[in-house]
Short mmCIF file of C-alpha atoms in Angstrom, two decimals:
data_model
loop_
_atom_site.label_atom_id
_atom_site.label_comp_id
_atom_site.label_asym_id
_atom_site.label_seq_id
_atom_site.Cartn_x
_atom_site.Cartn_y
_atom_site.Cartn_z
CA MET A 59 0.00 0.00 0.00
CA ASN A 60 2.10 2.85 -1.25
CA GLU A 61 -0.48 5.50 -1.87
CA PHE A 62 -3.34 6.70 0.18
CA HIS A 63 -6.49 8.53 -0.47
CA GLN A 64 -6.98 11.27 2.00
CA THR A 65 -10.08 11.04 4.10
CA PRO A 66 -10.91 13.41 6.96
CA SER A 67 -8.41 12.41 9.60
CA HIS A 68 -10.61 12.97 12.58
CA SER A 69 -14.25 13.74 13.05
CA ALA A 70 -14.92 16.56 15.47
CA PRO A 71 -15.63 15.16 18.95
CA ASP A 72 -19.22 15.15 20.13
CA PRO A 73 -19.65 17.49 23.13
CA SER A 74 -22.64 15.51 24.38
CA HIS A 75 -20.49 12.41 24.61
CA GLU A 76 -18.96 11.65 28.01
CA ASP A 77 -15.46 11.63 26.49
CA GLY A 78 -15.96 15.05 24.92
CA SER A 79 -13.89 17.96 26.20
CA VAL A 80 -14.65 21.59 26.99
CA TYR A 81 -13.05 22.57 23.70
CA ASP A 82 -15.34 20.39 21.61
CA GLY A 83 -18.00 22.96 20.81
CA LEU A 84 -15.36 25.41 19.57
CA LEU A 85 -14.30 23.17 16.74
CA GLY A 86 -17.50 22.89 14.78
CA THR A 87 -17.41 20.27 12.11
CA ASP A 88 -14.31 21.41 10.26
CA SER A 89 -12.09 18.35 10.37
CA SER A 90 -9.11 20.35 9.14
CA GLN A 91 -8.77 21.50 12.75
CA TRP A 92 -7.27 18.11 13.30
CA ALA A 93 -4.81 18.27 10.45
CA PHE A 94 -1.80 17.69 12.60
CA GLY A 95 -1.04 14.93 15.01
CA THR A 96 -4.20 12.89 14.92
CA ASP A 97 -3.59 10.91 11.78
CA PHE A 98 -0.85 8.66 10.55
CA GLU A 99 0.55 9.13 7.14
CA ASP A 100 2.78 6.67 5.39
CA PRO A 101 6.24 8.31 5.25
CA LEU A 102 6.81 6.44 1.98
CA ALA A 103 3.42 7.33 0.46
CA GLY A 104 3.68 7.00 -3.31
CA VAL A 105 7.35 5.94 -3.20
CA ASP A 106 8.18 2.88 -5.31
CA THR A 107 9.24 0.26 -2.75
CA THR A 108 9.74 -2.59 -5.20
CA VAL A 109 12.68 -4.72 -4.08
CA PRO A 110 15.45 -4.59 -6.75
CA ASP A 111 15.91 -7.66 -8.94
CA GLY A 112 17.86 -10.50 -7.40
CA VAL A 113 17.79 -9.02 -3.89
CA ASP A 114 16.48 -11.17 -1.05
CA HIS A 115 13.66 -9.16 0.51
CA ARG A 116 14.28 -10.63 3.98
CA MET A 117 17.93 -9.65 3.88
CA LEU A 118 17.04 -6.14 2.68
CA ALA A 119 14.56 -5.74 5.56
CA ALA A 120 17.11 -6.99 8.10
CA TYR A 121 19.68 -4.53 6.77
CA CYS A 122 17.19 -1.65 6.96
CA LEU A 123 16.37 -2.58 10.56
CA ALA A 124 20.03 -2.35 11.57
CA LEU A 125 20.37 1.12 10.03
CA ALA A 126 17.02 2.19 11.45
CA ASP A 127 17.62 0.91 14.98
CA ASP A 128 20.99 2.68 15.29
CA ALA A 129 19.23 5.95 14.46
CA LEU A 130 16.13 5.27 16.56
CA VAL A 131 17.94 4.27 19.75
CA PHE A 132 20.49 7.07 19.53
CA SER A 133 17.71 9.54 18.74
CA HIS A 134 15.99 8.53 21.96
CA ARG A 135 19.17 8.89 24.01
CA LEU A 136 19.70 12.37 22.56
CA SER A 137 16.10 13.36 23.22
CA GLU A 138 16.69 12.59 26.89
CA TRP A 139 18.71 15.82 26.93
CA CYS A 140 15.59 17.92 26.28
CA SER A 141 15.48 20.55 29.05
CA ASN A 142 18.68 19.10 30.57
CA ALA A 143 21.42 20.44 28.29
CA PRO A 144 24.01 22.94 29.58
CA ASP A 145 22.29 25.85 27.83
CA LEU A 146 19.32 26.54 25.60
CA GLU A 147 21.31 26.46 22.34
CA GLU A 148 22.71 22.99 23.08
CA ASP A 149 19.29 21.81 24.17
CA ILE A 150 17.90 22.85 20.80
CA ALA A 151 20.89 21.48 18.90
CA LEU A 152 20.65 18.03 20.50
CA ALA A 153 16.89 17.97 19.94
CA ASN A 154 17.47 18.87 16.27
CA ILE A 155 19.99 16.06 15.87
CA ALA A 156 17.60 13.65 17.58
CA LEU A 157 14.80 14.73 15.22
CA ASP A 158 16.94 14.18 12.12
CA LEU A 159 17.83 10.68 13.33
CA LEU A 160 14.22 9.94 14.19
CA GLY A 161 13.24 10.95 10.67
CA GLN A 162 15.87 8.63 9.20
CA ALA A 163 14.71 5.82 11.50
CA ARG A 164 11.09 6.28 10.49
CA LEU A 165 11.84 6.08 6.77
CA LEU A 166 14.12 3.08 7.25
CA LEU A 167 11.61 1.22 9.42
CA ALA A 168 8.92 1.88 6.82
CA ARG A 169 11.30 0.64 4.13
CA ALA A 170 11.99 -2.54 6.15
CA ALA A 171 8.26 -3.16 6.55
CA ALA A 172 7.60 -2.61 2.84
CA ALA A 173 10.40 -5.03 1.90
CA ASP A 174 9.28 -7.76 4.28
CA PRO A 175 5.93 -7.33 6.08
CA ASP A 176 6.81 -10.37 8.23
CA VAL A 177 9.23 -8.28 10.32
CA VAL A 178 6.35 -6.16 11.62
CA PRO A 179 4.99 -7.26 15.03
CA VAL A 180 1.41 -8.44 14.86
CA LEU A 181 -1.04 -6.14 16.62
CA PRO A 182 -4.71 -6.71 17.49
CA GLU A 183 -6.98 -6.68 14.46
CA GLY A 184 -8.11 -3.20 13.55
CA SER A 185 -5.16 -1.51 15.26
CA PRO A 186 -4.42 1.84 13.57
CA VAL A 187 -0.71 1.63 14.47
CA PRO A 188 1.34 1.92 11.25
CA ALA A 189 4.14 -0.52 10.47
CA GLU A 190 7.01 1.79 11.41
CA ASP A 191 5.44 2.49 14.81
CA ALA A 192 4.76 -1.21 15.39
CA LEU A 193 8.45 -1.84 14.75
CA ALA A 194 9.57 0.97 17.06
CA PHE A 195 7.19 0.32 19.92
CA PHE A 196 6.24 -3.35 19.83
CA ARG A 197 9.54 -5.19 19.49
CA GLU A 198 11.43 -6.61 22.46
CA ALA A 199 15.04 -5.62 23.15
CA ASP A 200 16.40 -8.82 21.60
CA GLU A 201 14.63 -7.98 18.34
CA PHE A 202 16.49 -4.66 18.05
CA ARG A 203 19.48 -4.72 15.70
CA ASN A 204 21.34 -1.58 16.81
CA VAL A 205 24.96 -1.56 17.91
CA ARG A 206 25.44 -1.41 21.67
CA PHE A 207 27.33 1.87 21.23
CA VAL A 208 24.08 3.82 20.86
CA GLU A 209 22.16 2.24 23.73
CA VAL A 210 24.42 2.82 26.75
CA PRO A 211 23.02 5.48 29.08
CA ASN A 212 23.95 9.13 28.68
CA GLY A 213 26.78 10.47 30.80
CA ASP A 214 27.64 14.15 31.01
CA PHE A 215 27.65 16.59 28.08
CA ALA A 216 31.22 15.56 27.14
CA HIS A 217 30.04 11.97 26.86
CA THR A 218 27.33 12.99 24.41
CA VAL A 219 29.74 15.16 22.41
CA ALA A 220 32.15 12.22 22.06
CA ARG A 221 29.30 9.83 21.21
CA VAL A 222 27.80 12.13 18.54
CA LEU A 223 31.25 12.61 17.03
CA LEU A 224 32.01 8.88 16.76
CA PHE A 225 28.49 8.00 15.64
CA ALA A 226 28.12 10.75 13.05
CA THR A 227 31.60 10.12 11.63
CA ALA A 228 30.93 6.43 11.06
CA ARG A 229 27.33 6.84 9.87
CA LEU A 230 28.17 9.71 7.52
CA ALA A 231 30.82 7.56 5.82
CA VAL A 232 28.39 4.64 5.51
CA LEU A 233 25.49 6.75 4.20
CA ASP A 234 27.80 8.56 1.79
CA ARG A 235 28.46 5.22 0.07
CA LEU A 236 24.87 4.10 0.49
CA THR A 237 23.79 6.88 -1.89
CA GLY A 238 24.90 4.46 -4.61
CA SER A 239 22.59 1.68 -3.38
CA ARG A 240 20.66 -0.30 -5.98
CA ASP A 241 17.66 0.17 -3.73
CA ALA A 242 16.26 3.56 -4.72
CA VAL A 243 14.64 4.12 -1.32
CA LEU A 244 17.88 3.48 0.61
CA ALA A 245 19.80 5.67 -1.84
CA ALA A 246 17.33 8.53 -1.32
CA VAL A 247 17.29 8.19 2.49
CA ALA A 248 21.10 8.15 2.44
CA ALA A 249 21.39 11.23 0.23
CA LYS A 250 19.28 13.24 2.67
CA GLY A 251 20.99 11.71 5.70
CA VAL A 252 24.43 12.75 4.45
CA LYS A 253 23.41 16.41 4.49
CA GLU A 254 22.08 16.09 8.03
CA LEU A 255 24.99 14.08 9.44
CA THR A 256 27.46 16.60 8.05
CA TYR A 257 25.97 19.15 10.44
CA HIS A 258 25.96 16.65 13.32
CA ARG A 259 29.60 15.73 12.83
CA ASP A 260 30.75 19.35 12.56
CA TYR A 261 28.77 20.24 15.66
CA ALA A 262 30.29 17.44 17.73
CA GLY A 263 33.79 18.03 16.30
CA ARG A 264 33.70 21.70 17.30
CA TRP A 265 32.49 20.92 20.80
CA PHE A 266 35.12 18.17 21.11
CA LEU A 267 37.81 20.70 20.28
CA THR A 268 36.29 23.30 22.60
CA LEU A 269 36.09 20.92 25.56
CA ALA A 270 39.55 19.48 24.93
CA ARG A 271 41.11 22.94 24.75
CA GLY A 272 38.85 24.48 27.36
CA THR A 273 39.43 24.10 31.07
CA GLU A 274 41.25 21.37 32.91
CA GLU A 275 37.89 20.06 34.06
CA SER A 276 36.28 20.06 30.60
CA ARG A 277 39.29 18.26 29.19
CA ARG A 278 39.33 15.70 32.01
CA ARG A 279 35.66 14.91 31.40
CA LEU A 280 36.08 14.64 27.64
CA VAL A 281 39.03 12.28 27.91
CA ALA A 282 37.16 10.15 30.45
CA ALA A 283 34.08 10.03 28.19
CA LEU A 284 36.08 8.98 25.15
CA ASP A 285 37.80 6.30 27.20
CA GLN A 286 34.43 5.00 28.37
CA LEU A 287 32.95 4.86 24.85
CA TRP A 288 36.01 3.46 23.11
CA PRO A 289 35.40 -0.28 23.77
CA LEU A 290 31.95 0.02 22.15
CA TYR A 291 33.11 1.94 19.10
CA PRO A 292 34.57 -0.95 16.98
CA GLU A 293 31.15 -2.64 16.80
CA MET A 294 29.95 0.18 14.56
CA LEU A 295 32.63 -0.57 11.97
CA ALA A 296 32.59 -4.37 12.22
CA THR A 297 31.04 -6.40 9.41
CA HIS A 298 27.89 -8.27 10.33
CA PRO A 299 26.76 -11.05 7.95
CA VAL A 300 23.63 -9.05 7.07
CA GLU A 301 25.77 -6.05 6.10
CA ALA A 302 28.11 -8.28 4.11
CA ALA A 303 25.15 -9.77 2.24
CA ALA A 304 23.62 -6.33 1.62
CA ALA A 305 26.93 -5.05 0.27
CA GLU A 306 27.30 -8.14 -1.89
CA ALA A 307 23.82 -7.54 -3.38
CA GLY A 308 24.67 -3.91 -4.11
CA VAL A 309 22.02 -2.51 -1.77
CA GLY A 310 24.09 -1.96 1.39
CA VAL A 311 27.49 -0.92 2.67
CA ASP A 312 29.95 -3.07 4.61
CA PRO A 313 30.99 -0.66 7.41
CA ALA A 314 34.48 -2.19 7.50
CA THR A 315 35.10 -0.63 4.09
CA VAL A 316 34.73 2.87 5.53
CA ALA A 317 36.85 2.22 8.65
CA ALA A 318 39.99 3.82 7.18
CA GLU A 319 38.11 6.91 5.99
CA THR A 320 36.38 7.23 9.37
CA ASP A 321 39.70 6.95 11.13
CA VAL A 322 41.24 9.78 9.11
CA VAL A 323 38.44 12.14 10.16
CA LEU A 324 38.70 11.06 13.78
CA GLU A 325 42.47 11.52 13.75
CA GLN A 326 41.97 15.07 12.48
CA VAL A 327 39.81 15.90 15.51
CA LEU A 328 42.04 14.08 17.99
CA ALA A 329 45.19 15.74 16.65
CA MET A 330 43.71 19.24 16.74
CA SER A 331 42.37 18.58 20.21
CA GLY A 332 45.62 17.08 21.50
CA VAL A 333 43.76 14.02 22.75
CA ASP A 334 45.34 10.56 22.54
CA ARG A 335 43.47 7.58 21.18
CA PRO A 336 42.36 5.50 24.18
CA GLN A 337 44.18 2.19 24.59
CA ARG A 338 41.23 -0.01 25.35
CA ALA A 339 40.18 -3.34 23.91
CA SER A 340 36.79 -3.61 22.26
CA LEU A 341 33.85 -4.96 24.22
CA ALA A 342 33.46 -8.61 23.36
CA GLY A 343 30.22 -10.16 22.23
CA VAL A 344 28.60 -13.12 23.95
CA ASP A 345 29.24 -16.34 22.02
CA GLY A 346 30.17 -14.08 19.13
CA ARG A 347 26.85 -12.25 19.26
CA THR A 348 26.66 -8.46 19.49
CA GLY A 349 24.03 -5.75 19.12
CA ARG A 350 23.41 -6.53 15.45
CA ASP A 351 22.40 -10.07 16.55
CA GLY A 352 20.00 -8.76 19.18
CA LEU A 353 22.45 -9.19 22.05
CA HIS A 354 22.22 -6.01 24.10
CA THR A 355 23.18 -4.49 27.42
CA GLU A 356 20.59 -4.19 30.13
CA ALA A 357 20.40 -0.46 29.37
CA LEU A 358 18.41 -1.07 26.19
CA SER A 359 15.60 -2.90 27.99
CA ARG A 360 15.32 -0.06 30.48
CA MET A 361 15.30 2.51 27.73
CA LEU A 362 12.67 0.66 25.72
CA ALA A 363 10.48 0.20 28.78
CA GLU A 364 10.22 3.97 28.99
CA MET A 365 10.07 4.62 25.25
CA GLN A 366 7.41 2.01 24.53
CA VAL A 367 5.17 2.11 27.59
CA VAL A 368 2.49 4.47 26.30
CA ALA A 369 2.20 2.91 22.85
CA ARG A 370 2.01 -0.58 24.36
CA ALA A 371 -0.71 0.44 26.78
CA HIS A 372 -2.84 1.56 23.83
CA PRO A 373 -2.33 -0.78 20.86
CA MET A 374 -5.66 0.41 19.47
CA GLY A 375 -4.89 4.07 20.19
CA GLN A 376 -5.43 6.80 17.66
CA TRP A 377 -2.95 9.62 18.32
CA MET B 275 -10.41 28.12 -14.87
CA THR B 276 -7.91 27.78 -12.06
CA THR B 277 -5.58 24.83 -12.42
CA ALA B 278 -4.89 22.40 -9.59
CA TYR B 279 -1.28 23.57 -9.66
CA ALA B 280 -2.33 27.17 -9.12
CA VAL B 281 -4.43 26.09 -6.13
CA ALA B 282 -1.69 23.94 -4.62
CA ALA B 283 0.83 26.74 -5.15
CA THR B 284 -1.10 28.99 -2.74
CA VAL B 285 -0.68 26.61 0.23
CA THR B 286 1.83 28.01 2.71
CA ASP B 287 4.45 26.30 4.85
CA PRO B 288 3.09 25.65 8.37
CA GLU B 289 6.30 26.76 10.06
CA MET B 290 7.22 29.65 7.77
CA PRO B 291 3.82 30.93 6.64
CA MET B 292 5.36 33.77 4.62
CA LEU B 293 6.44 31.08 2.15
CA THR B 294 4.23 29.02 -0.11
CA LEU B 295 5.19 25.37 -0.58
CA GLU B 296 6.09 26.38 -4.13
CA ASP B 297 8.44 29.13 -2.88
CA LEU B 298 10.05 26.67 -0.48
CA GLY B 299 10.67 24.18 -3.29
CA VAL B 300 8.72 21.49 -1.46
CA LEU B 301 5.95 21.26 -4.06
CA ARG B 302 7.48 19.05 -6.73
CA ASP B 303 4.60 18.13 -9.00
CA VAL B 304 0.84 18.56 -9.45
CA ARG B 305 -0.89 16.40 -12.04
CA GLU B 306 -4.53 16.47 -13.03
CA ASP B 307 -5.71 13.18 -14.49
CA ALA B 308 -8.43 12.87 -17.08
CA ASP B 309 -10.88 11.59 -14.45
CA GLY B 310 -10.46 14.80 -12.44
CA SER B 311 -8.28 13.32 -9.73
CA VAL B 312 -5.21 15.23 -8.63
CA ASP B 313 -1.82 13.79 -7.77
CA VAL B 314 0.50 16.04 -5.75
CA ALA B 315 4.16 15.30 -4.97
CA ILE B 316 5.95 16.95 -2.06
CA THR B 317 9.45 16.42 -0.69
CA PRO B 318 10.58 16.78 2.94
CA THR B 319 13.15 19.48 3.72
CA TYR B 320 14.71 17.25 6.42
CA SER B 321 14.16 13.53 7.14
CA GLY B 322 12.36 14.29 10.39
CA CYS B 323 10.39 17.29 9.14
CA PRO B 324 7.32 17.22 11.41
CA ALA B 325 5.35 19.47 9.08
CA MET B 326 4.79 16.90 6.33
CA ALA B 327 1.42 15.75 7.67
CA THR B 328 0.20 19.32 7.98
CA MET B 329 1.39 20.17 4.48
CA ARG B 330 -0.41 17.17 3.10
CA ASP B 331 -3.63 17.95 4.92
CA ASP B 332 -3.49 21.61 3.93
CA LEU B 333 -3.00 20.66 0.28
CA VAL B 334 -5.92 18.25 0.36
CA HIS B 335 -8.14 20.76 2.13
CA ARG B 336 -7.34 23.63 -0.22
CA LEU B 337 -7.80 21.51 -3.34
CA ARG B 338 -11.08 20.09 -2.01
CA ASP B 339 -12.38 23.60 -1.39
CA ALA B 340 -11.46 24.40 -5.00
CA GLY B 341 -13.61 21.51 -6.20
CA TYR B 342 -11.08 18.74 -6.60
CA ALA B 343 -12.72 15.86 -4.75
CA ASP B 344 -10.12 13.18 -5.34
CA VAL B 345 -6.68 14.28 -4.18
CA ARG B 346 -3.62 12.12 -3.57
CA VAL B 347 -0.46 13.47 -1.99
CA ARG B 348 2.67 11.43 -2.34
CA VAL B 349 6.17 11.80 -0.99
CA GLU B 350 9.07 12.26 -3.38
CA LEU B 351 12.38 11.48 -1.66
CA SER B 352 14.72 11.84 -4.58
CA PRO B 353 16.40 14.14 -5.39
CA ALA B 354 16.82 15.32 -1.80
CA TRP B 355 15.54 18.83 -1.08
CA SER B 356 18.09 21.58 -1.38
CA SER B 357 17.85 25.13 -0.03
CA ASP B 358 18.78 26.17 -3.58
CA TRP B 359 15.19 25.34 -4.54
CA ILE B 360 13.80 28.26 -2.55
CA THR B 361 12.60 30.71 -5.20
CA ASP B 362 13.70 34.35 -5.50
CA ARG B 363 10.24 35.38 -4.38
CA GLY B 364 10.63 33.05 -1.39
CA ARG B 365 13.98 34.55 -0.49
CA ALA B 366 12.53 38.05 -0.65
CA ALA B 367 9.60 36.97 1.55
CA LEU B 368 11.96 35.44 4.13
CA ALA B 369 14.09 38.60 4.31
CA GLU B 370 11.00 40.77 4.57
CA HIS B 371 9.89 38.74 7.58
CA GLY B 372 13.20 38.95 9.40
CA ILE B 373 14.59 35.57 8.36
CA SER B 374 17.91 35.52 6.58
CA PRO B 375 17.68 33.53 3.33
CA PRO B 376 20.24 30.81 2.56
CA GLY B 377 23.32 31.26 0.38
CA ALA B 378 24.31 28.70 -2.25
CA ALA B 379 24.22 25.11 -1.03
CA PRO B 380 27.57 23.29 -0.84
CA ILE B 381 28.37 21.17 -3.88
CA ALA B 382 29.05 17.55 -3.01
CA SER B 383 32.25 16.04 -4.41
CA GLY B 384 34.15 13.17 -2.80
CA PRO B 385 34.02 12.42 0.94
CA VAL B 386 32.37 15.15 2.98
CA ALA B 387 35.04 17.40 4.49
CA LEU B 388 35.11 17.97 8.24
CA ASN B 389 34.73 21.59 9.27
CA LEU B 390 35.84 22.40 12.80
CA LEU B 391 35.57 26.16 12.42
CA PRO B 392 32.33 28.13 12.53
CA THR B 393 30.61 27.94 9.14
CA ARG B 394 31.49 30.99 7.06
CA ARG B 395 28.48 32.55 5.44
CA ALA B 396 27.84 35.95 3.92
CA VAL B 397 24.93 36.81 6.17
CA ALA B 398 23.40 40.24 6.66
CA CYS B 399 21.08 41.23 9.48
CA PRO B 400 17.57 41.16 7.98
CA ARG B 401 16.62 44.19 10.09
CA CYS B 402 19.49 46.68 9.79
CA ARG B 403 21.40 45.08 6.88
CA SER B 404 24.65 45.11 8.87
CA THR B 405 27.06 42.30 8.03
CA ALA B 406 28.49 42.42 11.56
CA VAL B 407 26.70 39.27 12.68
CA GLU B 408 27.71 36.28 14.75
CA LEU B 409 26.54 32.71 14.78
CA THR B 410 24.80 31.72 18.02
CA SER B 411 23.97 28.14 17.06
CA GLU B 412 23.93 25.96 13.95
CA PHE B 413 20.60 24.57 15.14
CA GLY B 414 17.52 26.73 15.44
CA PRO B 415 13.83 26.43 16.29
CA THR B 416 13.20 24.33 13.18
CA ALA B 417 15.51 21.81 11.53
CA CYS B 418 16.15 24.10 8.57
CA LYS B 419 17.40 27.15 10.48
CA ALA B 420 20.50 28.38 12.35
CA LEU B 421 20.54 31.15 14.96
CA TYR B 422 22.43 34.41 14.51
CA ARG B 423 22.79 37.71 16.31
CA CYS B 424 23.50 41.10 14.83
CA THR B 425 26.30 42.81 16.77
CA ASP B 426 25.26 46.26 15.48
CA CYS B 427 21.54 46.39 16.23
CA LEU B 428 21.82 43.50 18.73
CA GLU B 429 18.79 41.71 17.33
CA PRO B 430 18.84 37.91 17.22
CA PHE B 431 17.58 36.40 13.97
CA GLU B 432 17.20 33.11 12.13
CA HIS B 433 19.04 32.01 9.02
CA VAL B 434 17.83 29.27 6.69
CA LYS B 435 20.70 26.80 6.41
CA GLU B 436 22.33 25.80 3.14
CA ILE B 437 21.84 22.12 2.41
#
């Protein structure tokens, strides 16, 4: 279902009904009052989501989920800064970055669902929840395919600066290559994502430099944050079989192929900041399984419990 | 007779109402089929643009009022929106309303270069025209804007980012 016919999204509530509100009578019968926020629209409405020839649709969906979940989970972590950032400008900046990533996640989840409807959790019959929301809100932690790097809890502002820098550097390099994907939807999502991630990376790079060259305390915190994140970082650039298969089919990117390019950018920031590369081994998987296999830290379950609670309480809810 | 395009072209952006969707470069295509149905294509400015649903509903509403009963609005993701698509009329409208219009968007070639210095832009204060301005933040109240301050008249203002 790639196109939709628009029907009035919401009938005006009936004031005589017990669920009516004091505002009901003010709205009349003009349903355009409810234009925003009460209806779902398919983010890929009218987009051709045909799977390219010779590409396994299950593999394509799995690959899209990995890309989507990285963005979704990190977006949520960043949104936790809302009203908590050091100043108003950073609050807005982090919210903007979170919104960009949420937008990427939404398109990628919708793309995964269009490629393979079987990945979408089954909801009660008649539920108005669209596929991308079902994927975001009705999967368990072990069904998420994000790297563990994005799920660990926030630390201080320096921790977030270091995390945005590492994340945006790696993802920008991956999406830059993904613009050549044989899958037209992935190529389009990537092309837009590159423009957004360029801003994210510059933002984090500048703050990294500022904190490193700032006060003794800001530098101490930044170095500690980088050290803390370092063991999780290699997972982002490791090749998972799904990524290898996607690359092989010409629809995805093997992140290992952008490791060198990512490292050059990172070295630029580290050198200018006078910060040494931490000497820490990468966090091992469990029986060879990592985030991309659904093996996560406890932090993800806690995060999802909060993120999903309202949607799960109302599987038939119309928002 | 008014065409469906002419009707759609009057719909304004929900976040920058001084701009029509046509001025913003978001309205990509309006087709009237022989059976009277209308097919409209819009493109998001940013991946997470929260105004897409409102734009779609406003388009449908305006076209319905103009007598087009059957209206479809579809999303066009490619090519990705560029601030270069904002029309001259749109740029004038932005400036008139105190929002600094974007310069030329960067041209992509090879790996994206890292920029650790504040972005250099030729920006003038939309109120006093002074070029003595400073960047407050690369991220503003909407995804497509940065925050500036004029150091002459001391007014803060928004600048539409180049992408």
